Structure formats: structure tokens, C-alpha cells
CSV table of C-alpha atoms and ligand atoms in Angstrom, one decimal:
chain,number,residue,atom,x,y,z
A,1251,UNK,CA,4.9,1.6,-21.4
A,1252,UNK,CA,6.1,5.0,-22.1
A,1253,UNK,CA,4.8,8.1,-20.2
A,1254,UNK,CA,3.7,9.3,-24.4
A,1255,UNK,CA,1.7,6.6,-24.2
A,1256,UNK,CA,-0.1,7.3,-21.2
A,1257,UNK,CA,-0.3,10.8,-22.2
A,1258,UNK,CA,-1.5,9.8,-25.3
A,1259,UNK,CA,-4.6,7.4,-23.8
A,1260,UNK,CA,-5.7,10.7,-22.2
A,1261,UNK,CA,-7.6,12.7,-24.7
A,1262,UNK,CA,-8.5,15.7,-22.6
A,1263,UNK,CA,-4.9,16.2,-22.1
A,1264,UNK,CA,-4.0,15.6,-25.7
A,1265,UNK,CA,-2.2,19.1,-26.8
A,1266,UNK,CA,-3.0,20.7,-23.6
A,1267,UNK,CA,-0.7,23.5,-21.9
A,1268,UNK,CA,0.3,22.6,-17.9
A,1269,UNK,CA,-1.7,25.0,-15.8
A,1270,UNK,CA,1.7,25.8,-13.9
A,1271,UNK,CA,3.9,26.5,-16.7
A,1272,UNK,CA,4.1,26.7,-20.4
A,1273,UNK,CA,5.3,22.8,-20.8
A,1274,UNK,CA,3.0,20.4,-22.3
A,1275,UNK,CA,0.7,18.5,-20.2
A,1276,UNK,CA,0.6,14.4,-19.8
A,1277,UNK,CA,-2.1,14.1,-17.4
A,1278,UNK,CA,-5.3,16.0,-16.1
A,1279,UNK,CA,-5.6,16.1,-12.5
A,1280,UNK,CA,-9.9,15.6,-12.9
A,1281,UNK,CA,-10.3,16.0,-9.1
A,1282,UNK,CA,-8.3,19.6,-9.0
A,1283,UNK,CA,-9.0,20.7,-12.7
A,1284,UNK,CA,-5.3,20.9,-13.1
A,1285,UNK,CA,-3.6,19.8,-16.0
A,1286,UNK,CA,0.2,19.1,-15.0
A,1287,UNK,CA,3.3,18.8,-17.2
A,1288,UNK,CA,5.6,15.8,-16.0
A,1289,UNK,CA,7.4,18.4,-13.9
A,1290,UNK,CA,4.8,19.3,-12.0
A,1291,UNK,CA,2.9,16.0,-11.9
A,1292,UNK,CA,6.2,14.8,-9.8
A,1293,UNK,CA,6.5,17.9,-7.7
A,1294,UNK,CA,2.8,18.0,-6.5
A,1295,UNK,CA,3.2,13.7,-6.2
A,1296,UNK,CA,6.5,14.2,-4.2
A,1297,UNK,CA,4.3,17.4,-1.9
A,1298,UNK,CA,1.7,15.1,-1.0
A,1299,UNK,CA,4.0,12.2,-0.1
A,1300,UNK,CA,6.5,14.2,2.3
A,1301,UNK,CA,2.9,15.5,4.0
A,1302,UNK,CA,1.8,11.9,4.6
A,1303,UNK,CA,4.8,11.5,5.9
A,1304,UNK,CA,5.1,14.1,8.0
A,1305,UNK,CA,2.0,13.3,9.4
A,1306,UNK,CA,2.5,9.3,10.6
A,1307,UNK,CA,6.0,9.0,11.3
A,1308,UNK,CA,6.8,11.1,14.8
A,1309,UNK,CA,10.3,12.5,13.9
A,1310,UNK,CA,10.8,13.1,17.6
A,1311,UNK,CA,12.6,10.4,18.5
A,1312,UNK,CA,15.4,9.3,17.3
A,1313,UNK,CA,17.0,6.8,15.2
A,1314,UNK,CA,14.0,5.6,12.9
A,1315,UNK,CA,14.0,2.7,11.5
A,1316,UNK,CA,11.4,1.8,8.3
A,1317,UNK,CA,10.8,-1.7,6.6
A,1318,UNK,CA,9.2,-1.0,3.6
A,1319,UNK,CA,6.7,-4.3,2.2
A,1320,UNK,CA,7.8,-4.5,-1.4
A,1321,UNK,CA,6.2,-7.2,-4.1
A,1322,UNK,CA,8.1,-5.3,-6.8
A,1323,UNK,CA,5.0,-4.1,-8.1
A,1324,UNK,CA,4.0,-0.3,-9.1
A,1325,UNK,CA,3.0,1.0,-5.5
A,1326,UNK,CA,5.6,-0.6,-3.4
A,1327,UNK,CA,8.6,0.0,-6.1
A,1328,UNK,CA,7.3,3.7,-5.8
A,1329,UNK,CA,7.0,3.7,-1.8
A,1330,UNK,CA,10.6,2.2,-1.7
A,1331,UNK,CA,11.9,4.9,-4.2
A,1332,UNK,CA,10.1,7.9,-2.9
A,1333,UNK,CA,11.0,6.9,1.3
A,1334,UNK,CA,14.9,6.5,-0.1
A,1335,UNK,CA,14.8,10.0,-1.8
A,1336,UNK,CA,13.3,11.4,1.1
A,1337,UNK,CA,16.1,10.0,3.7
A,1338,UNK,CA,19.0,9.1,1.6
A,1339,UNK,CA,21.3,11.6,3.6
A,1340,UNK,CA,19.5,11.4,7.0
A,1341,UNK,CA,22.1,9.7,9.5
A,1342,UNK,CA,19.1,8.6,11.7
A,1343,UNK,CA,16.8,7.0,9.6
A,1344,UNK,CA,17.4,4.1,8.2
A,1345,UNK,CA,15.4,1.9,5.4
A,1346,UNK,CA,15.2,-1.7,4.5
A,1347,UNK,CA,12.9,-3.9,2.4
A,1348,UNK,CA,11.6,-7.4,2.4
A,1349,UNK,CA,9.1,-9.3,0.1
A,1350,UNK,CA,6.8,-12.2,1.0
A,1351,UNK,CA,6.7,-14.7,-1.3
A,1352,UNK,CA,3.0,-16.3,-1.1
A,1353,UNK,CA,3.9,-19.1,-3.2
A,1354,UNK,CA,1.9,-18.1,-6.5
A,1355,UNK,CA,3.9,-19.4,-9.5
A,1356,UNK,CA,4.4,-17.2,-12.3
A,1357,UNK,CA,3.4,-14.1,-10.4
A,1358,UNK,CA,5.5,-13.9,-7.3
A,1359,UNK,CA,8.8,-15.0,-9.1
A,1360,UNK,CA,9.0,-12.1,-11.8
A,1361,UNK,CA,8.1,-9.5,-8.9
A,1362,UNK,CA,10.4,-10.6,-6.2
A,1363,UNK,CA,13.2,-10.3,-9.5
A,1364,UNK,CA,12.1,-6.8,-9.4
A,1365,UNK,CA,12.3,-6.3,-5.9
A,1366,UNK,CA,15.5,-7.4,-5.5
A,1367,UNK,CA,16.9,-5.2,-8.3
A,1368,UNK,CA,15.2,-2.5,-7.3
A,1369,UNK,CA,16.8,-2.7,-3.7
A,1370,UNK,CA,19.9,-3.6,-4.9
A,1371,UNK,CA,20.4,-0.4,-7.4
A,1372,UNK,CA,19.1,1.9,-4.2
A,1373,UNK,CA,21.4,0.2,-2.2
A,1374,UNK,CA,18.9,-1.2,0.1
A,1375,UNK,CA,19.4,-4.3,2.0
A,1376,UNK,CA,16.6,-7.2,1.5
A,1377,UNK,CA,15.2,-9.5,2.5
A,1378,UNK,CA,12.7,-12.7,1.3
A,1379,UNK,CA,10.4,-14.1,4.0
A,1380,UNK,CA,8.0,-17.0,2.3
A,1381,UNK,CA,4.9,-18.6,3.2
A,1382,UNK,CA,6.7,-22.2,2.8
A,1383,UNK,CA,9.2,-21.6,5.1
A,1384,UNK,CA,6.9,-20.2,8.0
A,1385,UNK,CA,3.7,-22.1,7.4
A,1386,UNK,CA,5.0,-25.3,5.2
A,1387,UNK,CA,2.2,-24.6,2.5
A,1388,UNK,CA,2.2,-22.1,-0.2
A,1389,UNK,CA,-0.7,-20.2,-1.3
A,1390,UNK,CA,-1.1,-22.2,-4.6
A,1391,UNK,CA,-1.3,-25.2,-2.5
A,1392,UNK,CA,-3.6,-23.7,-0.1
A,1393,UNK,CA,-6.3,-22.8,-3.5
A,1394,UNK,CA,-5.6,-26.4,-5.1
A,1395,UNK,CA,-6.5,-27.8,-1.6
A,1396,UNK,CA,-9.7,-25.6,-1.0
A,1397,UNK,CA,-11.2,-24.8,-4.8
A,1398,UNK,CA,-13.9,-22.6,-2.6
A,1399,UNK,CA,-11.9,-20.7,-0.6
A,1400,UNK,CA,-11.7,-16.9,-1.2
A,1401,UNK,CA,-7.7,-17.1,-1.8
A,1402,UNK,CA,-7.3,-13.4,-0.3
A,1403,UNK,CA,-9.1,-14.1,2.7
A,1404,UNK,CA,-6.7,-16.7,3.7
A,1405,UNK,CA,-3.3,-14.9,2.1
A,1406,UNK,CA,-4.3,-11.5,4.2
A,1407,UNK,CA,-3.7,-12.6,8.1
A,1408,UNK,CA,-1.1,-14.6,6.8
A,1409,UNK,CA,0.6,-12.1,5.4
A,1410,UNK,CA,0.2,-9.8,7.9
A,1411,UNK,CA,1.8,-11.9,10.2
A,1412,UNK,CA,4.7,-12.8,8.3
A,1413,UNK,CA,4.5,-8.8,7.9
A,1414,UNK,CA,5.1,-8.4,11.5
A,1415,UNK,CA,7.4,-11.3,12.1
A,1416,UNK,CA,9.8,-9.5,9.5
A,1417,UNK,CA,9.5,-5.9,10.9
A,1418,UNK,CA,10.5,-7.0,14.3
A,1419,UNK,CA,13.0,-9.0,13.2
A,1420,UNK,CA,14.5,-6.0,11.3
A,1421,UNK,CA,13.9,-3.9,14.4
A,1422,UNK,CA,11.7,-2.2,12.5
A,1423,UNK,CA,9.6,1.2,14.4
A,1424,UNK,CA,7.3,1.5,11.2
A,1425,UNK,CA,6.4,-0.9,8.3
A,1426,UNK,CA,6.0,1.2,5.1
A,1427,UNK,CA,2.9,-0.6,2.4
A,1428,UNK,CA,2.1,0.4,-1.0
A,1429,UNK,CA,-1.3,1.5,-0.5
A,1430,UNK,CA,-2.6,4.1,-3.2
A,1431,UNK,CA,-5.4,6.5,-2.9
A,1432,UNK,CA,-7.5,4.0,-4.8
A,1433,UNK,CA,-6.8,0.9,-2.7
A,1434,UNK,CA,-7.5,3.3,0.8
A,1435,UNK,CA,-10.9,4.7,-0.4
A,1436,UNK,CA,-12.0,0.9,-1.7
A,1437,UNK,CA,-11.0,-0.2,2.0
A,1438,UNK,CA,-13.3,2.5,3.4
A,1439,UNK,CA,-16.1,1.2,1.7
A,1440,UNK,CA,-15.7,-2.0,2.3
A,1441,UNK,CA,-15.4,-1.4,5.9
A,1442,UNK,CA,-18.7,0.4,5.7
A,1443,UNK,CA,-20.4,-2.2,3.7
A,1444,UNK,CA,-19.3,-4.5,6.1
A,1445,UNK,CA,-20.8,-2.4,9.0
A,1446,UNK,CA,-17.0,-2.9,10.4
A,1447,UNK,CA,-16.6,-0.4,12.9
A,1448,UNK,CA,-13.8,-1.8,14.6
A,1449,UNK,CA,-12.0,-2.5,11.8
A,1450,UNK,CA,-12.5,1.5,10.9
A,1451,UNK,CA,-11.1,2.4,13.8
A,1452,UNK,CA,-7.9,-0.1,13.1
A,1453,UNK,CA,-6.9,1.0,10.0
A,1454,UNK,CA,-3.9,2.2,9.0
A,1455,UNK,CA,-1.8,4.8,9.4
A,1456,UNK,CA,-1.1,3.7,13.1
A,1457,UNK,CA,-0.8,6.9,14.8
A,1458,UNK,CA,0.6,4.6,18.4
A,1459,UNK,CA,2.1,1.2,19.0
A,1460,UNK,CA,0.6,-1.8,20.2
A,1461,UNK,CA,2.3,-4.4,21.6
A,1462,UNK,CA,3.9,-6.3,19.4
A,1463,UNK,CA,2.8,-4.8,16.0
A,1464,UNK,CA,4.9,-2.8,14.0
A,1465,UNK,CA,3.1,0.6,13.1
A,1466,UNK,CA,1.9,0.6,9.3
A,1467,UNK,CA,2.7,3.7,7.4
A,1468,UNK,CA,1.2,4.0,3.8
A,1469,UNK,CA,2.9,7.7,2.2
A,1470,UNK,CA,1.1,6.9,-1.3
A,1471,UNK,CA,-2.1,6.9,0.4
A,1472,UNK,CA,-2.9,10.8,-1.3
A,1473,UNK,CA,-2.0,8.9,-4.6
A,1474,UNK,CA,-4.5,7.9,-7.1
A,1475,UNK,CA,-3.0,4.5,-8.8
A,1476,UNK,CA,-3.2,6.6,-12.1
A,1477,UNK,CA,-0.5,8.5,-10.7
A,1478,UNK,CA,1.2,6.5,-9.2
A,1479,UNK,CA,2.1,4.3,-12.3
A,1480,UNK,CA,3.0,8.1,-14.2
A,1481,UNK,CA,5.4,8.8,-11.5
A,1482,UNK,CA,7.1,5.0,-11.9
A,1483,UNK,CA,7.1,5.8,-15.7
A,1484,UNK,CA,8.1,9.4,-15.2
A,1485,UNK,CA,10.8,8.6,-12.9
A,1486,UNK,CA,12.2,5.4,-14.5
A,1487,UNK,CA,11.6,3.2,-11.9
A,1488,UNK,CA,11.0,-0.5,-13.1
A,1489,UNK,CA,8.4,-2.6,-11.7
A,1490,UNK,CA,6.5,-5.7,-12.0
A,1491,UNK,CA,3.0,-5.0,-13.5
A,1492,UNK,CA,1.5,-8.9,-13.6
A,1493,UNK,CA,-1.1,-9.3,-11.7
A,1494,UNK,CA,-2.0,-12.0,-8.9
A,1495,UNK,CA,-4.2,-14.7,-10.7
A,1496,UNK,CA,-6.1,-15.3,-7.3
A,1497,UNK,CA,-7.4,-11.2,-7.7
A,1498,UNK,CA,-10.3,-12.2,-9.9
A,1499,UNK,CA,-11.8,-13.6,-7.0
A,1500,UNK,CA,-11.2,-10.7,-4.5
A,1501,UNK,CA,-14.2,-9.1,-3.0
A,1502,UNK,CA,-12.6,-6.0,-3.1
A,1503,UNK,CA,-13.4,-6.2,-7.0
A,1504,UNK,CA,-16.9,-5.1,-6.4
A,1505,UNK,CA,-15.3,-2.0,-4.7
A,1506,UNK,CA,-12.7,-1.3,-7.3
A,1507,UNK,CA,-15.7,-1.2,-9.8
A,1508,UNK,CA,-18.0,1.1,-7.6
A,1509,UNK,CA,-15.0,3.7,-7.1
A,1510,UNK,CA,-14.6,4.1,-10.7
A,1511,UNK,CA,-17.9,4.5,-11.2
A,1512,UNK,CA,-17.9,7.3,-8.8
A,1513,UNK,CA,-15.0,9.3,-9.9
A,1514,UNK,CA,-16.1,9.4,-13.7
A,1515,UNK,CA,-19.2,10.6,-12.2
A,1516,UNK,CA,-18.1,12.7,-9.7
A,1517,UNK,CA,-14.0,13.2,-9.8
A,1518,UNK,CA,-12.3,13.5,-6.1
A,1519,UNK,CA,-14.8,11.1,-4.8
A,1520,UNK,CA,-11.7,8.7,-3.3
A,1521,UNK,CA,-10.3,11.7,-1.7
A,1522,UNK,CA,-13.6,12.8,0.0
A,1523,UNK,CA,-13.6,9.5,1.2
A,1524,UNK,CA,-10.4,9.7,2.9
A,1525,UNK,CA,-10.9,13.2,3.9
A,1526,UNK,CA,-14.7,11.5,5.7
A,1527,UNK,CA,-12.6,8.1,7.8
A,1528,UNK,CA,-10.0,10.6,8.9
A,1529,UNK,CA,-12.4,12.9,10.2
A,1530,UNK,CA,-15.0,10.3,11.9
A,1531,UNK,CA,-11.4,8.9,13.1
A,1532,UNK,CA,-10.8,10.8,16.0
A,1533,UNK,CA,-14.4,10.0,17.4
A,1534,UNK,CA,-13.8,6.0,16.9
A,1535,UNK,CA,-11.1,5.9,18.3
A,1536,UNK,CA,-12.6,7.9,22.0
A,1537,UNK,CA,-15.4,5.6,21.7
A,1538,UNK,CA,-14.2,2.3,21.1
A,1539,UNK,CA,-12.1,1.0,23.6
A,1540,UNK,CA,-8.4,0.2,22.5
A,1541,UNK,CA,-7.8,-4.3,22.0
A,1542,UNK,CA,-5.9,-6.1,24.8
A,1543,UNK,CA,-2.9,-7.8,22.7
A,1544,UNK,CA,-2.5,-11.2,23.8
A,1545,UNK,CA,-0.8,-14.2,21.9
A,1546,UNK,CA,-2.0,-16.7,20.3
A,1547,UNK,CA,-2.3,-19.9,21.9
A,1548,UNK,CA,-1.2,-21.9,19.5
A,1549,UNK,CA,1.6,-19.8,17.4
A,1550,UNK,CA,2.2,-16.9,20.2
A,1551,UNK,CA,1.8,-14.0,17.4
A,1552,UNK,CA,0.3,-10.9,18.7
A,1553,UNK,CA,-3.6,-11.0,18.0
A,1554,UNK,CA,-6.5,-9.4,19.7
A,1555,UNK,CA,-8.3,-12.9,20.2
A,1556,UNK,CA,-7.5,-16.0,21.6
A,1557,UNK,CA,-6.2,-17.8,18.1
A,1558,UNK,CA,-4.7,-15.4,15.6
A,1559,UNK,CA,-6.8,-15.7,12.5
A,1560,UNK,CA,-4.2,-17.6,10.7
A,1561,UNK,CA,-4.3,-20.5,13.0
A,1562,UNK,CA,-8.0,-19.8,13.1
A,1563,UNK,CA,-8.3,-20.6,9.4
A,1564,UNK,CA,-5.5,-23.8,9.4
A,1565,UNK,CA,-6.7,-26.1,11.7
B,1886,LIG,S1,-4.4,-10.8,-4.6
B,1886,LIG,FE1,-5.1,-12.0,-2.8
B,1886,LIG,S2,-4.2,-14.1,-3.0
B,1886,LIG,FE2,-3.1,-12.7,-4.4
B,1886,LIG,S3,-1.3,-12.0,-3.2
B,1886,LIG,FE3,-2.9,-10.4,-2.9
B,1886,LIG,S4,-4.0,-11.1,-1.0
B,1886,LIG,FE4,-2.7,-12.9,-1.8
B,1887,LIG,ZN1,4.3,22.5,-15.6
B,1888,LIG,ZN1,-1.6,-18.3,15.7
């Protein structure tokens, strides 16, 4: 897909000057009334980025070290691209990458192809950590075995923990994930539906370490998805656009579907709803009392129960 194309699907931006400069536009901003040329688009992408950044990871200490969680899809391409920009000549940070590979044929294989090229031309070292090595059973084996189960609410924990086996192994202060503006907001509201409070006052970005959990950083999460994939196009970063076949059955569909709805209606919706957890944040976090760690009994991964959630769900 060329950024034309985009530009082209967009018919209030069709002909349209850039409110910052005489260049043509290729995308309207609905939620700032701005219409940006590519230029522009990049430079206020690339503003809102460094600020995330700024804000999560505490450049006092020193020598940083960042694992970034890349599928070789569109956010976590862009996350690796953007973090290696950002740091390329900083002596004390340092990056590297790994991808999980779930075990779903057709769609893991193409995006760990990209991920590894993608690593490889930044000159990023990477690494492949897979759900048959660590749990003997692969997600496609898990669905055939189980035709009811809810194929995301068993991949999650087990990702997350294959997450956190990999940043420690790599020594890792911060794991970096590809969440978008559009993927934070829909977990907001899920969390509300859910009446999750706890779960509220978990999300990421960690702003402390527990023990044994690597801090999640997420510096698209000012990014709305449409952006994100004008920036990849903009930029000429490749990535891996299939899709997980298991995503049809995600409950965070419902979500996806009520967010639109809102921003057609009322555009900067997602961002007001970032702008309302990080404000009740501060409040959660005084009033609800902060996890023991302990490990699990049976796998000794870091988890807030007794059994980690994985082990929960296996047995
Ligand atoms: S969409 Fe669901 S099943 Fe597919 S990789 Fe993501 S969490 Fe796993
Ligand atoms: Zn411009
Ligand atoms: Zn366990």
C-alpha cells in the first residue's frame, strides 16, 4: 500500500493544503482539526513518541537496557524503528528484540520473517522464544484441543510470561510493546466493563518495578493505528500486515467496534480516554494496596497468586 493510496481513501484530505505549511496534505488529524502533509504527520508522530518516552523510562540511571516485543507487525515494526532512531548514538542505552512465536501456522511464520529483517537491517540483535519450546504445545494445538476456548484468553498469560522470561534473560530494565492509541483506549474500556479495578490500576506504562517483572513501556501509546500504519508507509518501514486467525474471536472486538463508533461521532474520544485512566491513576494506585509477588508453585514465574494463570489454565 502506498501512502497515495491512503491519502487517496481520505476524501476530506483529498486536495487539501497542510495547516503547517504550503505542502499537500495526506491525512486529517479529526481529533486536532489539523490537516498535516507527510512532513509534519512524522514530526508531530515522532513529538508525541519522544514525550511518552520521556515520561516512562527514568533516564536517571544509567546504562538502560530495552527489549522491544516485536511480531513484525505495523505497531511493533514502528516501536522498534522509532526506539532505534531515538537512541542509535546513545552509548548507554542499549536495544534488542525478540518475537514469540505462538505456534499459529500461516500467521506467525510471515511476521517473524519480518521481524528478523527488520532487526537485522537496524542492526539489532534478536531473538525467537516459542510457545513449543517452553510449554510443549503450540497455540494451534491448544484451539484444535479446546474448539470453545477463547484462544486469546489462553495465548495472553502465556505470552506474558514467555514476555518476562525473555526480558530477564536479556537483562532487560524495560520491555517495549506495540500498543497504539486505539488498542490503550479499547483496554480502558474493557477494564471498565469488566468492573476491573485492579487490573486499572496494573496497567501499563509501569511507572516502578516489581519483583520479577520487567517494566512495560508502550511509546505508541499517543498513536492512533491510522497513524501508525502512515508513518510505516511514510517511513518505508516493512511490516507484516496478516492478521491472527484466532482475532475473530477476541472479546476485545466488541471494543474495537464501540471505539470507532465513538470517534466518527465524536473525534478524540480514544484520547480523552487515556487522558481520564491516567488521571483516576494516581488515586488507584494510593488506594489499592500494591500485590505481594510470589511464585508460582508449580512453574516458579512471578505471579500475584498462588498458581500463575498459565498453569492455572493447563492443568
Ligand atoms: S490475537 Fe489472540 S490468539 Fe492471536 S496472537 Fe494475539 S492473543 Fe494470541
Ligand atoms: Zn506541512
Ligand atoms: Zn505457573
Amino acid at each position: 500500500m502506498q501512502v497515495q493510496n491512503v491519502y487517496n481513501s481520505d476524501e476530506h484530505s483529498h486536495g487539501m493544503k497542510c495547516s503547517r505549511c504550503t505542502g499537500e496534505a495526506v491525512y486529517e488529524a479529526k481529533y486536532s482539526g489539523e490537516m498535516l502533509c507527510g512532513k509534519h504527520l512524522e514530526e508531530s508522530i515522532e513529538k508525541r513518541i519522544k514525550r511518552e518516552i520521556r515520561e516512562q523510562v527514568d533516564f536517571n540511571s544509567d546504562g538502560i537496557r530495552i527489549s522491544v516485543a516485536i511480531s513484525g507487525g505495523k505497531d511493533s515494526s514502528v516501536t522498534l524503528y522509532a526506539l532505534h532512531e531515538l537512541f542509535k548514538d546513545r552509548k548507554d542505552i542499549s536495544l534488542s528484540a525478540f518475537t514469540i512465536d505462538e505456534g499459529i501456522k500461516g500467521y506467525r511464520d510471515s511476521g517473524l520473517e519480518n521481524a528478523g529483517d527488520l532487526c537485522r537491517d537496524l542492526g539489532i540483535p534478536h531473538s525467537i522464544i516459542s510457545f513449543s519450546q517452553k510449554f510443549s504445545t503450540t497455540m494451534d494445538e491448544i484451539v484444535e484441543n479446546n474448539p470453545d476456548v477463547i484462544p486469546c484468553s489462553r495465548c495472553g498469560p502465556m505470552r506474558r510470561q514467555l514476555m518476562n522470561i525473555e526480558s530477564a534473560n536479556l537483562d532487560a530494565d524495560y520491555v517495549a510493546l506495540g500498543i497504539n492509541l486505539d488498542d490503550y483506549s479499547q483496554s480502558v474500556l474493557m477494564n471498565v466493563a469488566r468492573g476491573d479495578v485492579d487490573r486499572m490500576a496494573r496497567m501499563a506504562p509501569h511507572h516502578s518495578k516489581k519483583d520479577g517483572l520487567t517494566r512495560r513501556i508502550l511509546p505508541l501509546r499517543r498513536i492512533p493505528e491510522k497513524e501508525v500504519v502512515l508513518y510505516a508507509l511514510l517511513k518505508g518501514i516493512k511490516f507484516d500486515s496478516s492478521w491472527c486467525p484466532y482475532y475473530a474471536r477476541a472479546q476485545r472486538n466488541t471494543f474495537r467496534d464501540i471505539l470507532e463508533t465513538l470517534e466518527e461521532r465524536t473525534p478524540g474520544s480514544s484520547f480523552s480516554i487515556l487522558r481520564f485512566a491516567d488521571g483516576i491513576r494516581p488515586a488507584l494506585e494510593a488506594s489499592i494496596p500494591s500485590v505481594e509477588m510470589n511464585k508460582c508453585r508449580n512453574c516458579g514465574q512471578p505471579t500475584s497468586r498462588e498458581i500463575c494463570p498459565t498453569c492455572a489454565t493447563s492443568t
